[in-house]
Amino acid sequence: MTITTLLQKAGLAICIVGGVLAAIGGLMQSEALWQPGLVMLTAGFAVGAGYWPALRSYQFTLWIIAGFVAAMTWSMDLIVWGGFNITHKWIVFLVIQATMFSMGTKLTIQDFIDVAKMPWAVFIGTFCHFVIMPLLGLTITLVFDFPPEVAVGILLIGACPSGLSSTVMVYIANANLALAVSIAAASTLAATFMTPLWVNLLAGSMIDIQLTAMVMDVVKIVLIPIGAAILHDYLKTYAGVRGRRTVMFLAGMSALWLIYMSAGGWDSLFGNTSAEVQMYAVVLNFVTGGIVWSVFYNWLYSRVEGIKKIMPTISMIGIIFFTTTAAAAGRDNLLQVGFLLCFAMLLHNLGGFLIGYLMSRWIFRMDEQSARTVAFEVGLQNGGMASGLAAAMGKLATVGLASAVMTPLGNVSGSLLANYWRKKDARKAQTANTNRLSASGNLSKGNSL
């Protein structure tokens, strides 16, 4: 029996114990029993679900649900440890950068080259994503009477690029994975300007949006981590002796700059400058940090076996972190608008799937597998990025609510749709194979006659 199987069985045991505690606590109306029991039930099932092959593709979704349940059950106790709040802006920034870098390691320079090989398909996917979801989000905010900051969160998640989960769903559905990766690459780069632009255009009248500051935040939490991952791919795949020396020189200069900054250089150079100059200086520090980290990771990659396999897990942990912390921070607000917000975000998500599929299939005449890919890339957003931007605004408990709700809903609906399409294709293949065998048998009988 493997360690994985043992963990899965232990998870199922915890799930059963948690279910019993939750049931007893519910009957006795005892929070001391039903609260930990409910968390044990969902977390244990998330661990143990992998025991059944049919449920393994749902484990990521189950973990997000478990985190959401824990957030709604324990709220502030989950995010405040010894008086320190783990949703502090800089902690969120570091986690979102780690998440985006991990996602970026799944992208390569070749992926961007591939964009040029199928520009029309990538353009359609990216166009649909940045048109359908923001406008659909705007429609939802006009129909439902949400508080302004919650409405801004809906517009924000609609203006974000596609994330890791969309590519995972495309893989499960046996759709066009190469197109999915290319759309993800293109939409992530486009988000540097499209996300702040849409949020400022649609939400600027609801809350104060600093367009330049938001662009810089997107650069810090998206463009720089992705760029660091691409630089690693360059060192790994393309760099010759001269190219590697150039990158090493830049990394050395960057390291010296960061040491100087931490040794008092910031105060001497930027301490008395304007807020705008300081904003650009912070971005410069992030760029130098990204270069140093890329070189360090490239060194680590060449010496630690299996490091590549860990990166998707880090991405998933990051997404679970954002979902959990945003829900916990905004629990009170979520209880006020919870059902309505869940319904609205489900409409947003399913509407993205449906309109993305129909536009790509019927209007742009794409093939079936590519249309399915566009549906996932349109309907599933980068919830981590939305949470990171909400935290940068200092409004994780309100603006971050939509992404906290959309992420688990999107993963549940996406998993169901991906598995439906996968099984539908399997049934078609089986039917076609049966028909071929039947035709072959009839032909043999005819020949024997």
Coordinates of C-alpha atoms in Angstrom, one line a residue:
M1 CA 0.0 0.0 0.0
T2 CA 1.5 3.4 -1.0
I3 CA 1.7 6.5 1.1
T4 CA -0.8 8.2 -1.2
T5 CA -3.3 5.4 -0.6
L6 CA -2.7 5.6 3.2
L7 CA -3.3 9.4 3.1
Q8 CA -6.5 9.0 1.1
K9 CA -7.9 6.4 3.5
A10 CA -6.9 8.6 6.5
G11 CA -8.8 11.5 4.8
L12 CA -11.9 9.3 4.4
A13 CA -11.7 8.3 8.0
I14 CA -11.4 12.0 9.0
C15 CA -14.4 12.7 6.7
I16 CA -16.5 10.1 8.5
V17 CA -15.6 11.3 11.9
G18 CA -16.3 14.9 10.9
G19 CA -19.6 14.0 9.5
V20 CA -20.6 12.3 12.7
L21 CA -19.5 15.3 14.8
A22 CA -21.3 17.7 12.5
A23 CA -24.5 15.7 12.8
I24 CA -24.3 15.4 16.6
G25 CA -23.4 19.1 16.9
G26 CA -26.3 20.1 14.7
L27 CA -28.7 18.1 16.8
M28 CA -27.3 19.4 20.0
Q29 CA -26.9 23.0 18.6
S30 CA -23.3 22.9 19.7
E31 CA -20.9 25.1 17.7
A32 CA -18.0 23.4 19.5
L33 CA -19.0 20.1 17.7
W34 CA -20.5 21.0 14.4
Q35 CA -18.0 23.7 13.4
P36 CA -14.9 21.5 13.5
G37 CA -16.9 18.6 12.3
L38 CA -18.0 20.4 9.2
V39 CA -14.4 21.4 8.4
M40 CA -13.2 17.9 9.0
L41 CA -15.9 16.5 6.7
T42 CA -15.0 18.7 3.8
A43 CA -11.2 18.7 4.2
G44 CA -11.2 14.9 4.8
F45 CA -13.3 14.3 1.7
A46 CA -10.9 16.5 -0.3
V47 CA -8.0 14.3 0.7
G48 CA -9.8 11.0 0.4
A49 CA -11.6 11.7 -2.9
G50 CA -8.5 10.7 -4.8
Y51 CA -9.1 7.1 -3.6
W52 CA -11.7 6.8 -6.4
P53 CA -10.3 7.4 -9.9
A54 CA -13.6 9.0 -11.0
L55 CA -13.2 11.8 -8.4
R56 CA -9.6 12.6 -8.8
S57 CA -10.2 15.3 -11.3
Y58 CA -12.5 17.1 -8.7
Q59 CA -9.9 17.2 -5.9
F60 CA -8.8 20.7 -6.6
T61 CA -12.4 21.9 -6.5
L62 CA -13.0 20.0 -3.3
W63 CA -10.1 21.7 -1.6
I64 CA -11.4 25.1 -2.7
I65 CA -14.8 24.2 -1.2
A66 CA -13.1 23.0 2.0
G67 CA -11.3 26.3 2.3
F68 CA -14.5 28.2 1.7
V69 CA -16.3 26.2 4.4
A70 CA -13.5 26.8 6.9
A71 CA -13.6 30.5 6.1
M72 CA -17.4 30.8 6.6
T73 CA -17.1 28.7 9.8
W74 CA -14.2 30.3 11.6
S75 CA -14.0 33.7 9.8
M76 CA -11.4 36.0 11.5
D77 CA -10.0 33.2 13.7
L78 CA -8.7 31.7 10.5
I79 CA -6.8 34.7 9.2
V80 CA -5.7 36.5 12.4
W81 CA -2.9 34.6 14.2
G82 CA -1.7 36.1 17.4
G83 CA -2.9 39.5 16.4
F84 CA -1.3 39.3 13.0
N85 CA -3.6 39.3 9.9
I86 CA -2.4 37.1 7.2
T87 CA -4.3 39.1 4.6
H88 CA -1.8 42.0 5.0
K89 CA -1.2 43.6 1.6
W90 CA 2.5 42.5 1.3
I91 CA 1.7 38.9 2.3
V92 CA -1.0 38.8 -0.4
F93 CA 1.4 40.3 -2.9
L94 CA 4.1 37.6 -2.1
V95 CA 1.5 34.8 -2.3
I96 CA 0.0 36.1 -5.6
Q97 CA 3.5 36.5 -7.1
A98 CA 4.4 32.9 -6.1
T99 CA 1.1 31.7 -7.6
M100 CA 1.6 33.6 -10.8
F101 CA 5.2 32.5 -11.1
S102 CA 4.1 28.9 -10.6
M103 CA 1.5 29.4 -13.3
G104 CA 4.2 31.0 -15.5
T105 CA 6.4 28.0 -15.4
K106 CA 3.7 26.2 -17.4
L107 CA 4.2 28.8 -20.1
T108 CA 7.2 28.8 -22.4
I109 CA 8.7 31.1 -25.1
Q110 CA 7.5 28.5 -27.5
D111 CA 3.9 29.1 -26.4
F112 CA 4.2 32.8 -27.4
I113 CA 5.8 31.7 -30.7
D114 CA 2.7 29.4 -31.2
V115 CA 0.5 32.4 -30.8
A116 CA 1.8 33.6 -34.2
K117 CA 1.0 30.2 -35.7
M118 CA -2.7 30.5 -34.9
P119 CA -3.3 34.2 -34.4
W120 CA -6.9 34.2 -35.4
A121 CA -8.0 31.5 -32.9
V122 CA -6.0 33.2 -30.1
F123 CA -7.4 36.6 -31.0
I124 CA -10.9 35.2 -30.9
G125 CA -10.4 33.6 -27.5
T126 CA -8.7 36.7 -26.0
F127 CA -11.3 39.1 -27.7
C128 CA -14.2 37.0 -26.3
H129 CA -12.7 36.9 -22.9
F130 CA -12.1 40.7 -22.6
V131 CA -15.5 41.6 -24.1
I132 CA -18.0 39.0 -22.9
M133 CA -17.0 38.8 -19.2
P134 CA -16.7 42.6 -18.4
L135 CA -20.0 43.4 -20.2
L136 CA -21.7 40.4 -18.7
G137 CA -20.4 41.6 -15.3
L138 CA -21.8 45.1 -16.0
T139 CA -25.2 43.6 -16.9
I140 CA -25.3 41.7 -13.7
T141 CA -24.4 44.7 -11.5
L142 CA -27.2 46.6 -13.2
V143 CA -29.8 43.9 -12.6
F144 CA -28.8 43.1 -9.0
D145 CA -28.7 45.8 -6.3
F146 CA -25.4 45.1 -4.8
P147 CA -23.4 47.5 -2.6
P148 CA -21.0 49.5 -4.7
E149 CA -17.8 47.8 -3.6
V150 CA -19.3 44.3 -4.1
A151 CA -20.4 45.4 -7.6
V152 CA -16.9 46.6 -8.3
G153 CA -15.6 43.1 -7.3
I154 CA -17.9 41.6 -10.0
L155 CA -16.5 44.0 -12.6
L156 CA -13.0 43.3 -11.5
I157 CA -13.2 39.5 -11.7
G158 CA -14.9 39.9 -15.1
A159 CA -11.9 42.0 -16.4
C160 CA -9.2 39.6 -15.2
P161 CA -7.5 37.1 -17.6
S162 CA -8.1 33.4 -17.6
G163 CA -6.2 31.4 -15.0
L164 CA -4.8 28.0 -14.2
S165 CA -8.1 26.3 -13.7
S166 CA -9.3 27.0 -17.3
T167 CA -6.2 25.1 -18.7
V168 CA -6.9 22.3 -16.3
M169 CA -10.5 22.0 -17.4
V170 CA -9.4 22.1 -21.1
Y171 CA -7.0 19.2 -20.3
I172 CA -9.8 17.2 -18.6
A173 CA -12.2 17.8 -21.4
N174 CA -9.7 16.7 -24.1
A175 CA -10.2 20.0 -25.8
N176 CA -7.5 22.1 -27.7
L177 CA -4.8 22.3 -25.0
A178 CA -2.3 24.2 -27.2
L179 CA -4.9 26.9 -28.0
A180 CA -5.8 27.1 -24.2
V181 CA -2.1 27.8 -23.3
S182 CA -1.8 30.3 -26.1
I183 CA -5.0 32.2 -25.0
A184 CA -3.8 32.1 -21.4
A185 CA -0.5 33.6 -22.4
A186 CA -2.1 36.3 -24.6
S187 CA -4.8 37.2 -22.1
T188 CA -2.3 37.4 -19.2
L189 CA -0.1 39.9 -21.1
A190 CA -3.2 41.8 -22.4
A191 CA -4.5 42.1 -18.8
T192 CA -1.6 44.5 -17.9
F193 CA -3.7 47.2 -19.7
M194 CA -7.1 45.6 -20.3
T195 CA -7.9 44.9 -16.6
P196 CA -7.2 48.4 -15.3
L197 CA -8.9 49.9 -18.3
W198 CA -12.1 48.0 -18.0
V199 CA -12.3 48.5 -14.2
N200 CA -11.7 52.2 -14.5
L201 CA -14.2 52.5 -17.4
L202 CA -17.0 50.4 -15.7
A203 CA -16.4 51.0 -12.0
G204 CA -14.8 54.4 -11.9
S205 CA -18.1 56.0 -10.9
M206 CA -18.6 53.5 -8.0
I207 CA -15.3 53.9 -6.1
D208 CA -12.1 55.9 -6.6
I209 CA -9.9 54.0 -9.1
Q210 CA -6.3 55.1 -9.6
L211 CA -5.7 53.9 -13.1
T212 CA -1.9 54.3 -13.1
A213 CA -1.6 52.7 -9.7
M214 CA -3.7 49.7 -10.8
V215 CA -1.6 49.2 -13.9
M216 CA 1.5 49.2 -11.7
D217 CA -0.1 46.7 -9.4
V218 CA -0.9 44.4 -12.3
V219 CA 2.7 44.7 -13.5
K220 CA 3.9 43.7 -10.0
I221 CA 1.6 40.8 -9.5
V222 CA 1.2 39.4 -13.0
L223 CA 3.7 40.7 -15.6
I224 CA 6.9 40.5 -13.4
P225 CA 6.3 36.9 -12.1
I226 CA 5.3 35.7 -15.6
G227 CA 8.4 37.5 -17.0
A228 CA 10.6 35.8 -14.4
A229 CA 9.2 32.4 -15.4
I230 CA 9.8 33.1 -19.1
L231 CA 13.4 34.2 -18.3
H232 CA 13.9 30.9 -16.6
D233 CA 12.7 29.2 -19.8
Y234 CA 15.1 31.2 -21.8
L235 CA 18.0 30.2 -19.6
K236 CA 16.9 26.6 -19.7
T237 CA 16.2 26.3 -23.4
Y238 CA 17.6 29.0 -25.6
A239 CA 20.4 30.9 -23.8
G240 CA 23.9 30.4 -25.2
V241 CA 27.1 31.4 -23.4
R242 CA 26.8 35.1 -24.2
G243 CA 23.1 35.1 -23.3
R244 CA 23.6 33.4 -20.0
R245 CA 26.5 35.8 -19.1
T246 CA 24.3 38.7 -19.9
V247 CA 21.5 37.4 -17.6
M248 CA 24.0 36.6 -14.8
F249 CA 25.4 40.2 -15.1
L250 CA 21.9 41.6 -14.8
A251 CA 21.1 39.3 -11.8
G252 CA 24.3 40.4 -10.1
M253 CA 23.5 44.1 -10.6
S254 CA 19.9 43.5 -9.4
A255 CA 21.2 41.7 -6.3
L256 CA 23.5 44.6 -5.5
W257 CA 20.7 47.1 -6.0
L258 CA 18.4 45.2 -3.6
I259 CA 21.1 45.0 -1.0
Y260 CA 21.7 48.7 -1.4
M261 CA 17.9 49.4 -1.0
S262 CA 17.7 47.3 2.1
A263 CA 20.8 49.0 3.6
G264 CA 19.3 52.5 3.5
G265 CA 19.4 53.3 -0.1
W266 CA 15.6 53.7 -0.3
D267 CA 15.5 56.5 2.2
S268 CA 18.5 58.3 0.6
L269 CA 17.2 58.0 -3.0
F270 CA 13.4 58.0 -2.7
G271 CA 12.6 59.0 0.9
N272 CA 11.7 62.6 0.0
T273 CA 10.4 62.0 -3.5
S274 CA 6.7 62.2 -4.6
A275 CA 4.3 59.3 -4.2
E276 CA 4.4 58.8 -8.0
V277 CA 8.2 58.4 -8.1
Q278 CA 8.1 56.0 -5.2
M279 CA 5.5 53.9 -7.0
Y280 CA 7.7 53.5 -10.0
A281 CA 10.7 52.8 -7.7
V282 CA 8.8 50.0 -6.1
V283 CA 8.1 48.5 -9.5
L284 CA 11.8 48.7 -10.3
N285 CA 12.6 46.8 -7.1
F286 CA 10.1 44.2 -8.1
V287 CA 11.7 43.9 -11.5
T288 CA 15.2 43.4 -10.0
G289 CA 13.8 40.9 -7.5
G290 CA 12.2 39.0 -10.4
I291 CA 15.5 38.7 -12.2
V292 CA 17.3 37.5 -9.1
W293 CA 14.5 34.9 -8.4
S294 CA 14.5 33.7 -12.0
V295 CA 18.2 33.0 -11.9
F296 CA 17.9 31.3 -8.5
Y297 CA 15.0 29.1 -9.6
N298 CA 16.9 28.2 -12.8
W299 CA 19.8 27.0 -10.6
L300 CA 17.4 25.2 -8.3
Y301 CA 15.6 23.6 -11.3
S302 CA 18.9 22.1 -12.6
R303 CA 19.8 20.6 -9.2
V304 CA 16.6 19.5 -7.4
E305 CA 14.8 16.7 -9.1
G306 CA 11.0 17.0 -9.2
I307 CA 10.9 20.8 -8.6
K308 CA 8.9 21.2 -11.8
K309 CA 6.2 18.9 -10.5
I310 CA 5.8 21.0 -7.3
M311 CA 5.0 24.3 -9.2
P312 CA 1.3 23.4 -10.2
T313 CA 0.7 22.4 -6.5
I314 CA 2.0 25.9 -5.4
S315 CA -0.4 27.5 -7.9
M316 CA -3.3 25.5 -6.5
I317 CA -2.4 26.3 -2.9
G318 CA -2.2 30.0 -3.8
I319 CA -5.7 29.9 -5.3
I320 CA -7.1 28.1 -2.3
F321 CA -5.4 30.7 0.0
F322 CA -7.0 33.6 -1.9
T323 CA -10.5 32.0 -1.9
T324 CA -10.3 31.2 1.8
T325 CA -8.9 34.5 3.0
A326 CA -11.2 36.6 0.9
A327 CA -14.2 34.7 2.1
A328 CA -13.0 34.9 5.8
A329 CA -12.3 38.6 5.6
G330 CA -15.6 39.3 4.0
R331 CA -17.7 36.8 5.9
D332 CA -20.1 39.4 7.4
N333 CA -20.6 41.1 4.1
L334 CA -21.1 37.7 2.4
L335 CA -23.8 36.7 4.8
Q336 CA -25.7 39.8 3.8
V337 CA -25.5 39.3 0.0
G338 CA -24.4 35.6 0.0
F339 CA -27.2 33.8 -1.8
L340 CA -27.8 36.7 -4.3
L341 CA -24.1 37.0 -5.0
C342 CA -23.7 33.3 -5.5
F343 CA -26.6 33.3 -7.9
A344 CA -25.2 36.3 -9.8
M345 CA -21.7 34.8 -10.0
L346 CA -23.1 31.5 -11.2
L347 CA -24.9 33.4 -14.0
H348 CA -21.6 35.2 -14.8
N349 CA -19.7 31.9 -15.0
L350 CA -22.3 29.9 -16.9
G351 CA -23.0 32.9 -19.2
G352 CA -19.3 33.0 -20.0
F353 CA -19.2 29.3 -20.9
L354 CA -22.4 29.6 -23.1
I355 CA -21.7 32.8 -24.9
G356 CA -18.0 32.0 -25.4
Y357 CA -18.9 28.6 -26.9
L358 CA -21.7 30.0 -29.1
M359 CA -19.7 33.0 -30.4
S360 CA -16.6 30.8 -31.3
R361 CA -18.7 28.0 -32.8
W362 CA -21.5 29.8 -34.6
I363 CA -20.1 33.3 -35.3
F364 CA -16.4 32.6 -35.8
R365 CA -16.9 29.0 -37.1
M366 CA -14.3 27.4 -35.0
D367 CA -14.1 23.6 -34.7
E368 CA -15.8 21.8 -31.8
Q369 CA -12.7 21.3 -29.6
S370 CA -11.5 24.8 -30.1
A371 CA -14.9 26.2 -29.3
R372 CA -14.9 24.2 -26.1
T373 CA -11.5 25.7 -25.3
V374 CA -12.7 29.2 -25.8
A375 CA -15.7 28.5 -23.5
F376 CA -13.4 27.5 -20.7
E377 CA -11.0 30.4 -21.3
V378 CA -13.8 32.9 -21.3
G379 CA -15.9 31.5 -18.4
L380 CA -13.1 31.0 -15.9
Q381 CA -11.1 33.9 -14.5
N382 CA -7.9 34.3 -12.6
G383 CA -9.5 34.7 -9.1
G384 CA -6.1 35.0 -7.5
M385 CA -5.3 38.1 -9.5
A386 CA -8.7 39.6 -8.6
S387 CA -8.1 39.0 -4.9
G388 CA -4.6 40.4 -5.1
L389 CA -5.9 43.6 -6.8
A390 CA -8.7 43.8 -4.2
A391 CA -6.1 43.5 -1.4
A392 CA -3.9 46.2 -3.1
M393 CA -7.0 48.5 -2.9
G394 CA -7.3 47.6 0.8
K395 CA -10.8 46.2 0.1
L396 CA -10.4 42.4 0.2
A397 CA -13.4 42.1 2.4
T398 CA -15.7 43.8 -0.1
V399 CA -14.2 44.0 -3.6
G400 CA -12.6 40.6 -3.0
L401 CA -15.9 38.9 -2.3
A402 CA -16.9 38.2 -6.0
S403 CA -13.6 36.4 -6.7
A404 CA -14.0 34.4 -3.4
V405 CA -17.4 33.2 -4.6
M406 CA -16.6 32.9 -8.3
T407 CA -13.5 30.6 -7.8
P408 CA -15.3 27.7 -6.1
L409 CA -18.4 28.0 -8.3
G410 CA -16.3 28.2 -11.5
N411 CA -14.3 25.2 -10.5
V412 CA -17.4 23.1 -9.7
S413 CA -19.2 24.1 -12.9
G414 CA -16.0 23.8 -15.0
S415 CA -15.3 20.3 -13.6
L416 CA -18.8 19.2 -14.3
L417 CA -18.7 20.6 -17.9
A418 CA -15.2 19.2 -18.6
N419 CA -16.1 15.7 -17.4
Y420 CA -19.4 15.9 -19.4
W421 CA -17.6 16.7 -22.6
R422 CA -15.0 14.1 -22.0
K423 CA -17.6 11.4 -21.4
K424 CA -19.6 12.6 -24.4
D425 CA -16.6 12.2 -26.6
A426 CA -15.9 8.7 -25.1
R427 CA -19.5 7.7 -25.9
K428 CA -19.2 9.0 -29.4
A429 CA -16.0 7.1 -29.9
Q430 CA -17.5 3.9 -28.5
T431 CA -20.6 4.3 -30.8
A432 CA -18.4 4.9 -33.8
N433 CA -16.3 1.9 -33.0
T434 CA -19.4 -0.3 -32.5
N435 CA -20.7 0.9 -35.9
R436 CA -17.5 0.1 -37.6
L437 CA -17.4 -3.4 -36.1
S438 CA -21.0 -4.0 -37.1
A439 CA -20.4 -2.8 -40.6
S440 CA -17.3 -5.0 -40.8
G441 CA -19.3 -8.0 -39.6
N442 CA -22.0 -7.4 -42.1
L443 CA -19.5 -7.1 -44.9
S444 CA -17.9 -10.4 -43.8
K445 CA -21.2 -12.1 -43.9
G446 CA -22.0 -10.7 -47.3
N447 CA -18.6 -12.0 -48.6
S448 CA -19.2 -15.5 -47.2
L449 CA -22.5 -15.6 -49.0

